[in-house]
Short mmCIF file of C-alpha atoms and ligand atoms in Angstrom, two decimals:
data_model
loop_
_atom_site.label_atom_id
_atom_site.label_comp_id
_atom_site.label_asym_id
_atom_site.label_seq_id
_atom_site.Cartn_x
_atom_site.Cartn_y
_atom_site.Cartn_z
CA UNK A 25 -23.22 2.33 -12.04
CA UNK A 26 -22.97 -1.20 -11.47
CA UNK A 27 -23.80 -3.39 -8.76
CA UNK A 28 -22.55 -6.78 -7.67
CA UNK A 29 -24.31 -9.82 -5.46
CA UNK A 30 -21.39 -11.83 -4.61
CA UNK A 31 -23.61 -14.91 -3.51
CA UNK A 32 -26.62 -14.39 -5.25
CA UNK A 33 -25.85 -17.42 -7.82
CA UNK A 34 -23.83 -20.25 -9.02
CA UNK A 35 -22.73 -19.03 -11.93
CA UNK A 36 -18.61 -18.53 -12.73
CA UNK A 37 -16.56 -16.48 -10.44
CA UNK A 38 -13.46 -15.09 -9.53
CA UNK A 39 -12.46 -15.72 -5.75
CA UNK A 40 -9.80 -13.66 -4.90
CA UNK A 41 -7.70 -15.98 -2.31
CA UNK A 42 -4.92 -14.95 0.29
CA UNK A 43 -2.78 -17.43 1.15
CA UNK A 44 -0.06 -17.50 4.30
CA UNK A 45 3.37 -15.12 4.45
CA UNK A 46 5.33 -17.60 6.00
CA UNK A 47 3.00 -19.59 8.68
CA UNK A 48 1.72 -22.05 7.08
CA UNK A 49 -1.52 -22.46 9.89
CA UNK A 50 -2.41 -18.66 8.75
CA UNK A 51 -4.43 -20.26 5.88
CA UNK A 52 -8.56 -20.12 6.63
CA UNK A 53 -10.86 -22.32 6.67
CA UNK A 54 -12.62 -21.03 3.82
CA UNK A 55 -9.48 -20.25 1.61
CA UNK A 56 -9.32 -23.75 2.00
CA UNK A 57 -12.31 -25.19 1.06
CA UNK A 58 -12.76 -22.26 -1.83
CA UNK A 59 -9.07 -23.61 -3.40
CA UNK A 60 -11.05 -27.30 -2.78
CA UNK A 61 -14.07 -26.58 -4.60
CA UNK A 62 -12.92 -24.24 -7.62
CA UNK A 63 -12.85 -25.56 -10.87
CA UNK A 64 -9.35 -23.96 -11.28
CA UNK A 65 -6.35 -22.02 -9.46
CA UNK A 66 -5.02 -19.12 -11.46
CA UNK A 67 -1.63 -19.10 -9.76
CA UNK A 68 1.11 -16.62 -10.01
CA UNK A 69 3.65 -19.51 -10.07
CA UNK A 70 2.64 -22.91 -10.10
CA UNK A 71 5.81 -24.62 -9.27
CA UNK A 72 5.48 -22.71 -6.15
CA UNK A 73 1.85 -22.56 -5.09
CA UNK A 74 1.74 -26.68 -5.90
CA UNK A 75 4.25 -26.92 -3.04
CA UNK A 76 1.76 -24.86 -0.15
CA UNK A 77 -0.92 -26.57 -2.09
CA UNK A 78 0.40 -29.77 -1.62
CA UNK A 79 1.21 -29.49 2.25
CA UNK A 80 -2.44 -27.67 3.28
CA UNK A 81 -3.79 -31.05 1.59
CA UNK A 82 -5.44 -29.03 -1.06
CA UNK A 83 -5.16 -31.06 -4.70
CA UNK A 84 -6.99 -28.72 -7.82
CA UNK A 85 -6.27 -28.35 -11.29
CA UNK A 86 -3.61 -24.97 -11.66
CA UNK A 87 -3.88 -22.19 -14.46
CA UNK A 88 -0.41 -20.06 -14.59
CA UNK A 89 -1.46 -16.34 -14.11
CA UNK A 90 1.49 -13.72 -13.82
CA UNK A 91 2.65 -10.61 -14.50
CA UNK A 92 3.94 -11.26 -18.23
CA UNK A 93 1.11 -13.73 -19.31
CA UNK A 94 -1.59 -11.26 -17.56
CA UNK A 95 -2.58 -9.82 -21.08
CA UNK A 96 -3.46 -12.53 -22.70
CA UNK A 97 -4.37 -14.48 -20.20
CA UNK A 98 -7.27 -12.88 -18.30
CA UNK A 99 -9.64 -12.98 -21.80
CA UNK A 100 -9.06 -16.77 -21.80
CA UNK A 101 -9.91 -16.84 -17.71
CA UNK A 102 -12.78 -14.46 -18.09
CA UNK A 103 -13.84 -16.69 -21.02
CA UNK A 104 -14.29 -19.62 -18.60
CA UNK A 105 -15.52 -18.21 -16.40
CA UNK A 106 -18.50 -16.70 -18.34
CA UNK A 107 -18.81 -20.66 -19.53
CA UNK A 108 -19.92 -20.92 -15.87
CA UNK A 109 -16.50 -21.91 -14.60
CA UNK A 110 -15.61 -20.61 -10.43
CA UNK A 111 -11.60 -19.70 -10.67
CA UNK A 112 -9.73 -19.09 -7.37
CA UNK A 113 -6.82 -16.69 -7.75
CA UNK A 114 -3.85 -16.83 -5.27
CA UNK A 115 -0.46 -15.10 -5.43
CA UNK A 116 2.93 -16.70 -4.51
CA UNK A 117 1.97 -15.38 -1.02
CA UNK A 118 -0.04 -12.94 0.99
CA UNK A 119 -3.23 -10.94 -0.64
CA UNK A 120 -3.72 -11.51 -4.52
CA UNK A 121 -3.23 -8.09 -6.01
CA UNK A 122 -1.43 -6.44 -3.34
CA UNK A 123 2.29 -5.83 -5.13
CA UNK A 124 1.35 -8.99 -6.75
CA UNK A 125 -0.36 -9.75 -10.10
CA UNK A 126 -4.73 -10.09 -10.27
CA UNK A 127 -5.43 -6.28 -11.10
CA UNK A 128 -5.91 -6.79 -14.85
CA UNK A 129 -8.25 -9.86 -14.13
CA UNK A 130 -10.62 -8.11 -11.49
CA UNK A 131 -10.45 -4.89 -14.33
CA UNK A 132 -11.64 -7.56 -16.64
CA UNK A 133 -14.05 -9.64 -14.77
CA UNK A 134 -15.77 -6.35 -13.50
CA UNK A 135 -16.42 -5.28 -17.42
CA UNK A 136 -17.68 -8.49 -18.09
CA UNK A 137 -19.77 -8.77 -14.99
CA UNK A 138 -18.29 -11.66 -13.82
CA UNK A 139 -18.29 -11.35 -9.63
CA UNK A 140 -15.59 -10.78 -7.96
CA UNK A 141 -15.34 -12.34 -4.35
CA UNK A 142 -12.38 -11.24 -2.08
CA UNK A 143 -11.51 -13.38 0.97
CA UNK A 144 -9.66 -11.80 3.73
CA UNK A 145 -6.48 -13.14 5.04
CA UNK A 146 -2.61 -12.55 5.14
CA UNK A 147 -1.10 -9.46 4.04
CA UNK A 148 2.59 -8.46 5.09
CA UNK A 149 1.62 -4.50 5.26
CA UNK A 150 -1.46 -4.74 7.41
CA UNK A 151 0.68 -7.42 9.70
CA UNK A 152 3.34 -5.10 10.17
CA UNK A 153 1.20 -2.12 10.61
CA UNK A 154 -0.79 -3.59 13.04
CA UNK A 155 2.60 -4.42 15.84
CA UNK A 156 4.46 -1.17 14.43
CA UNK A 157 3.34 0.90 17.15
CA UNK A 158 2.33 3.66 14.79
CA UNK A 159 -1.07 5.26 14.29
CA UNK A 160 -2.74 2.69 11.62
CA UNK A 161 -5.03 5.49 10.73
CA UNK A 162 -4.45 6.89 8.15
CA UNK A 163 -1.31 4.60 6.39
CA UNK A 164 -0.26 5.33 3.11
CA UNK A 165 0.46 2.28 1.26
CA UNK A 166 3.79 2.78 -1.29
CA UNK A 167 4.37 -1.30 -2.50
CA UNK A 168 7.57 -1.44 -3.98
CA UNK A 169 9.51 1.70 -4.65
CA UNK A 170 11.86 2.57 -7.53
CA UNK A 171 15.15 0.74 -7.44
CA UNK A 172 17.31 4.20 -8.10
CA UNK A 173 18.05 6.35 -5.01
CA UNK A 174 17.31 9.18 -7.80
CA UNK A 175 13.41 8.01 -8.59
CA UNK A 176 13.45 7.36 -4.27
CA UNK A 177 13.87 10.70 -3.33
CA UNK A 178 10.21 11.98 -4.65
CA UNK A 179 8.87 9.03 -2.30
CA UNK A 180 10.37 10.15 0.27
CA UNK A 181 9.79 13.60 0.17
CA UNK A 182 6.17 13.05 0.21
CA UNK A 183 6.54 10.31 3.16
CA UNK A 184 9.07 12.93 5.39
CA UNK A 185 5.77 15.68 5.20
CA UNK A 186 3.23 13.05 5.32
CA UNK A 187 1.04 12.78 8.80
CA UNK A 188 0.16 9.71 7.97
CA UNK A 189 1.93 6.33 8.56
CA UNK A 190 4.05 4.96 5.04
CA UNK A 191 4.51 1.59 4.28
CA UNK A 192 6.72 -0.03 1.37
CA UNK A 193 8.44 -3.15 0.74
CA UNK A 194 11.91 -3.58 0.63
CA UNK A 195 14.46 -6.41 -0.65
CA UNK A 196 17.04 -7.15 1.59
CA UNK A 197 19.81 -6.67 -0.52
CA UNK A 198 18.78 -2.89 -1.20
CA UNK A 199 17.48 -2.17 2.22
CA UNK A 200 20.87 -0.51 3.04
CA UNK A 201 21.29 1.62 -0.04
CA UNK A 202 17.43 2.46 0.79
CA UNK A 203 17.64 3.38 4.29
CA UNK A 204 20.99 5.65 3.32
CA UNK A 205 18.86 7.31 0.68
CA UNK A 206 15.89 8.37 3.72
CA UNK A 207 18.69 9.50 5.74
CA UNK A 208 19.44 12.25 3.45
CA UNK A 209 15.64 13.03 3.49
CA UNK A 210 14.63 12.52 6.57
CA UNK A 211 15.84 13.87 10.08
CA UNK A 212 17.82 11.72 11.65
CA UNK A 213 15.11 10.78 14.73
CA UNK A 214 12.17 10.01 12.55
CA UNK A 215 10.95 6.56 14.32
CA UNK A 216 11.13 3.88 11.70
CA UNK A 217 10.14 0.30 11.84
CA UNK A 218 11.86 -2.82 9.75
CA UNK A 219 9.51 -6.11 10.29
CA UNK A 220 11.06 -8.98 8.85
CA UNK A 221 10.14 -12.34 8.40
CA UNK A 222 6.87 -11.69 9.41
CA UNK A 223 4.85 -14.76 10.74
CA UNK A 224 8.03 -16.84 10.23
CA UNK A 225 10.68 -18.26 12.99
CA UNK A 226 13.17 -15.16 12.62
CA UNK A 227 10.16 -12.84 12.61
CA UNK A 228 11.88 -9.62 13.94
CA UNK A 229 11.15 -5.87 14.60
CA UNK A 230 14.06 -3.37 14.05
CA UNK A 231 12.46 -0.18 15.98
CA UNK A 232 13.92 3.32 16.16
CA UNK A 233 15.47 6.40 14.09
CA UNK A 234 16.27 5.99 10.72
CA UNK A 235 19.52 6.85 12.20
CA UNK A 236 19.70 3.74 14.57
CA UNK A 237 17.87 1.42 12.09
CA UNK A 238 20.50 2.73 9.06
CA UNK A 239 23.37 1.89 11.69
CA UNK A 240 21.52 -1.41 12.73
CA UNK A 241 22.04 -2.80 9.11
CA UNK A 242 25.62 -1.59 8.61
CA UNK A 243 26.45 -3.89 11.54
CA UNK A 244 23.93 -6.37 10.72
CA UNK A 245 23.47 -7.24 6.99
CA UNK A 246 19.73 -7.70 5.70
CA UNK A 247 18.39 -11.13 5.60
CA UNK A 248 14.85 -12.24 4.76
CA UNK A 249 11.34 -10.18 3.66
CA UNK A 250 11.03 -6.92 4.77
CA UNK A 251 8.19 -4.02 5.15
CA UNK A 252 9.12 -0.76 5.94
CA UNK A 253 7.01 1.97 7.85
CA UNK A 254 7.41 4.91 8.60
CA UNK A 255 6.07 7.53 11.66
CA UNK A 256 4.10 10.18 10.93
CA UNK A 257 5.42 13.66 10.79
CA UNK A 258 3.89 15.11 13.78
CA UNK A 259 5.23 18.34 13.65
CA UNK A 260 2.32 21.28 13.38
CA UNK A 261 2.30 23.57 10.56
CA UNK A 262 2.66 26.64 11.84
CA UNK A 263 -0.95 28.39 11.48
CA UNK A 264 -0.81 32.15 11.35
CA UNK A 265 -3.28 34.52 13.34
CA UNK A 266 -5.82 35.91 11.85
CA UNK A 267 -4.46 39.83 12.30
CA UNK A 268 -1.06 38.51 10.71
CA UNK A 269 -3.21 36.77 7.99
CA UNK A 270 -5.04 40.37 7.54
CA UNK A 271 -1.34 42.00 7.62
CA UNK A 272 -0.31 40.04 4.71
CA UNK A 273 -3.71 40.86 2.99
CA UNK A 274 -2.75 44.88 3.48
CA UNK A 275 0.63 44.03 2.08
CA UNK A 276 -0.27 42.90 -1.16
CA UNK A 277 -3.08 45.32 -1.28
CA UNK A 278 -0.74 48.14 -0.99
CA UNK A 279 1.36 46.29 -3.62
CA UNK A 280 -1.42 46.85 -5.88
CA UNK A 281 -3.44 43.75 -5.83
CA UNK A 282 -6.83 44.44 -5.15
CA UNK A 283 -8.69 43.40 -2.24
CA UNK A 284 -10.91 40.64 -3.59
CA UNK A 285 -7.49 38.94 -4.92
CA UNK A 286 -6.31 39.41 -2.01
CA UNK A 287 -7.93 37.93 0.18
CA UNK A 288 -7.91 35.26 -2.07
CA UNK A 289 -4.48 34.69 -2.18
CA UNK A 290 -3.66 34.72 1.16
CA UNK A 291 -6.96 32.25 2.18
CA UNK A 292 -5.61 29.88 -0.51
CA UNK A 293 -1.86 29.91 0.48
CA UNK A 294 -2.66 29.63 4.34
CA UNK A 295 -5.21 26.72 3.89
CA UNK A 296 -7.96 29.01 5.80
CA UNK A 297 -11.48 29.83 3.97
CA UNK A 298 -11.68 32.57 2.34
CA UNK A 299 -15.19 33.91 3.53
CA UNK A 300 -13.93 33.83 7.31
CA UNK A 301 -10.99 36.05 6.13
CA UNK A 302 -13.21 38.37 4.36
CA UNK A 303 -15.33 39.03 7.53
CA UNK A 304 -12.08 38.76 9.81
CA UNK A 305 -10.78 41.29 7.61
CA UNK A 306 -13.96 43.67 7.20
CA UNK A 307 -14.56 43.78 10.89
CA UNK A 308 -10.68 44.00 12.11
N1 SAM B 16 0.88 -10.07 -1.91
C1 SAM B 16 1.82 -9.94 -0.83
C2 SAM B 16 1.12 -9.31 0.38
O1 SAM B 16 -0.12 -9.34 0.43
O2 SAM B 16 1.78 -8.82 1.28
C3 SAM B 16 3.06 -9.15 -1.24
C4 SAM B 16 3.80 -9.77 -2.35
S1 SAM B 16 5.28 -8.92 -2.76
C5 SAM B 16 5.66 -9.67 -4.30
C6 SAM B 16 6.47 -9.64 -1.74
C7 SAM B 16 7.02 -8.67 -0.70
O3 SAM B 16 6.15 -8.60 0.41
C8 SAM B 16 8.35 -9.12 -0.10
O4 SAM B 16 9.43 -8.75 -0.93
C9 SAM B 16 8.36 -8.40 1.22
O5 SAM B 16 8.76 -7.06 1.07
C10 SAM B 16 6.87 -8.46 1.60
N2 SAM B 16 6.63 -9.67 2.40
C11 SAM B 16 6.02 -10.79 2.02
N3 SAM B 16 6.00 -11.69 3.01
C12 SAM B 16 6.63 -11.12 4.06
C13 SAM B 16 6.95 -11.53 5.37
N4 SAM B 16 6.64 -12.74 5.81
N5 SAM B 16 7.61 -10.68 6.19
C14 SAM B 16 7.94 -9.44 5.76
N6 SAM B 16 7.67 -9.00 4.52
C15 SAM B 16 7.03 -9.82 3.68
#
C-alpha cells in the first residue's frame, strides 16, 4: 500500500494538466497558473501546444513527451523530477492520458513516489456524455476502437448487450464504414448520439437510430472530431419463476445429475443464488 499527499511539500511533481477541446476560454485558472509556474511542460507535441500556449499568454520551457519517445523518456522526466523539478504534462488537447499519451509517466512517477496531481478540466467523452441525453451512470468508456470492421464487431457485441451507456471516438473519415459495421450488430432503433466539434463553432449533435444517424452521414459526409455513444440496452432479461427454475432442476435430475449439481447448475446459469433455490426447491 502506498499513500500520496498531493500538497504536503515542495518537492518535484507531476501535474497532470487538461487543456481546452476547441474553446479556447475552457482553460482554468489554475491550469494556467500551474503551466506558469512549472519548471517544464512535457507536451505531446510541441509545435502544437506552443501555439495554445502562446495565445492563453502562457510562455514555459517545453519537454516533447509522446507516444513513441514515452519509453525512454519518462526515466529522464522522473529523473528531474526526483532532482526536485515540478513538470506539468498536457496533451495536444483535452485530459492528459485519456486516448492520449501520460500513462507510462504516472506508472513511473507512482514507483518512484514522485506525486502525481491531476487537475480537472476538458474531456470530449464526459462533454458529450453529459448533453447526450443518456443515463451517465454507468458509461463504459471504449477510446478508440480497432480500425477493421472484423476486430469492431467484438466491441460491439459487448456495447449492443451492455445496460450501460458506450462511448468511443471516431475519425471522420471512418465514421461511415463504422456506423455500417453497428448496423449489422445492432437493431436498427438503438438511439445513438454523434457530438461533433464539441465546444467549437460547428459543435453539433446527430441524435437518433443508428439507422437514421447511418443514413444522416450517407447524405452528409463526416467533418470534424467526433465521440460516439451509445443507449443502453434496456431490454429485461427474461427472469424465470422460481417453479420453472425448480422444473429445470427435476429435468436434469432425472437426466442423472444429482441434486446438489443441480441445483447448482441451474442457480449459476439463471444468475439466482443458489441457497434460495435449494430452499425454493426443498419446500416446493
Ligand atoms: N485527451 C482527449 C480527451 O480528453 O478527450 C482525447 C484525445 S484523442 C487523441 C482525440 C479524439 O478525441 C478525437 O479524434 C475525437 O474523437 C475526440 N475529440 C477531441 N476533441 C473533440 C471535440 N472538440 N469534439 C468532439 N470530439 C473530440
Amino acid at each position: 500500500m502506498k499513500r500520496q499527499s498531493s500538497y504536503k511539500d515542495e518537492k518535484g511533481k507531476l501535474y497532470l494538466v487538461p487543456t481546452p477541446i476547441g474553446n479556447l476560454e475552457d482553460i482554468t485558472i489554475r491550469a494556467k497558473k500551474i503551466l506558469t509556474d512549472a519548471d517544464y511542460i512535457a507536451a505531446e507535441d510541441t509545435r502544437t501546444s506552443g501555439i495554445l500556449l502562446e495565445k492563453i499568454g502562457v510562455h514555459n520551457k517545453m519537454l516533447s513527451f509522446h507516444k513513441y519517445n514515452s519509453k525512454e523518456r519518462a526515466p529522464e522526466l522522473v529523473k528531474l523530477m526526483q532532482e526536485g523539478a515540478v513538470i506539468a504534462e498536457i496533451s495536444d488537447a483535452g485530459m492528459p492520458v485519456i486516448s492520449d499519451p501520460g500513462y507510462i509517466l504516472v506508472k513511473e512517477c507512482i514507483k518512484a513516489d514522485i506525486p502525481v496531481v491531476p487537475l480537472p478540466g476538458p474531456s470530449a467523452f464526459a462533454t458529450a456524455l453529459i448533453a447526450s441525453g443518456f443515463d451517465a451512470q454507468p458509461f463504459t468508456y471504449y477510446g478508440f476502437l480497432p480500425r477493421k470492421s472484423s476486430e469492431q464487431k467484438p466491441f460491439f457485441e459487448q456495447m449492443e448487450k451492455s445496460h450501460a451507456t458506450s462511448i468511443f471516438y471516431e475519425a471522420p473519415h471512418r465514421l461511415s464504414k463504422t456506423l455500417k459495421t453497428m448496423s449489422s450488430i445492432f437493431k436498427p432503433d438503438r438511439q445513438i448520439v454523434a457530438a461533433r466539434e464539441l465546444t467549437k463553432i460547428h459543435e453539433e449533435f446527430v441524435r437518433g437510430s443508428i439507422e437514421e444517424v447511418t443514413d444522416y452521414f450517407v447524405e452528409n459526409a463526416p467533418r470534424g472530431e467526433f465521440v460516439i455513444l451509445v443507449s443502453p440496452n434496456t431490454e429485461k432479461e427474461e427472469t424465470l419463476s422460481w417453479s420453472e427454475l425448480i422444473k429445470l432442476v427435476d429435468k436434469l435430475v432425472q437426466a442423472g445429475t444429482s441434486k446438489k449439481d443441480a441445483i447448482k447448475q441451474v442457480a449459476k446459469e439463471n444468475k439466482v443464488s443458489k441457497n434460495e433455490l435449494y430452499d425454493q426447491y426443498h419446500q416446493g
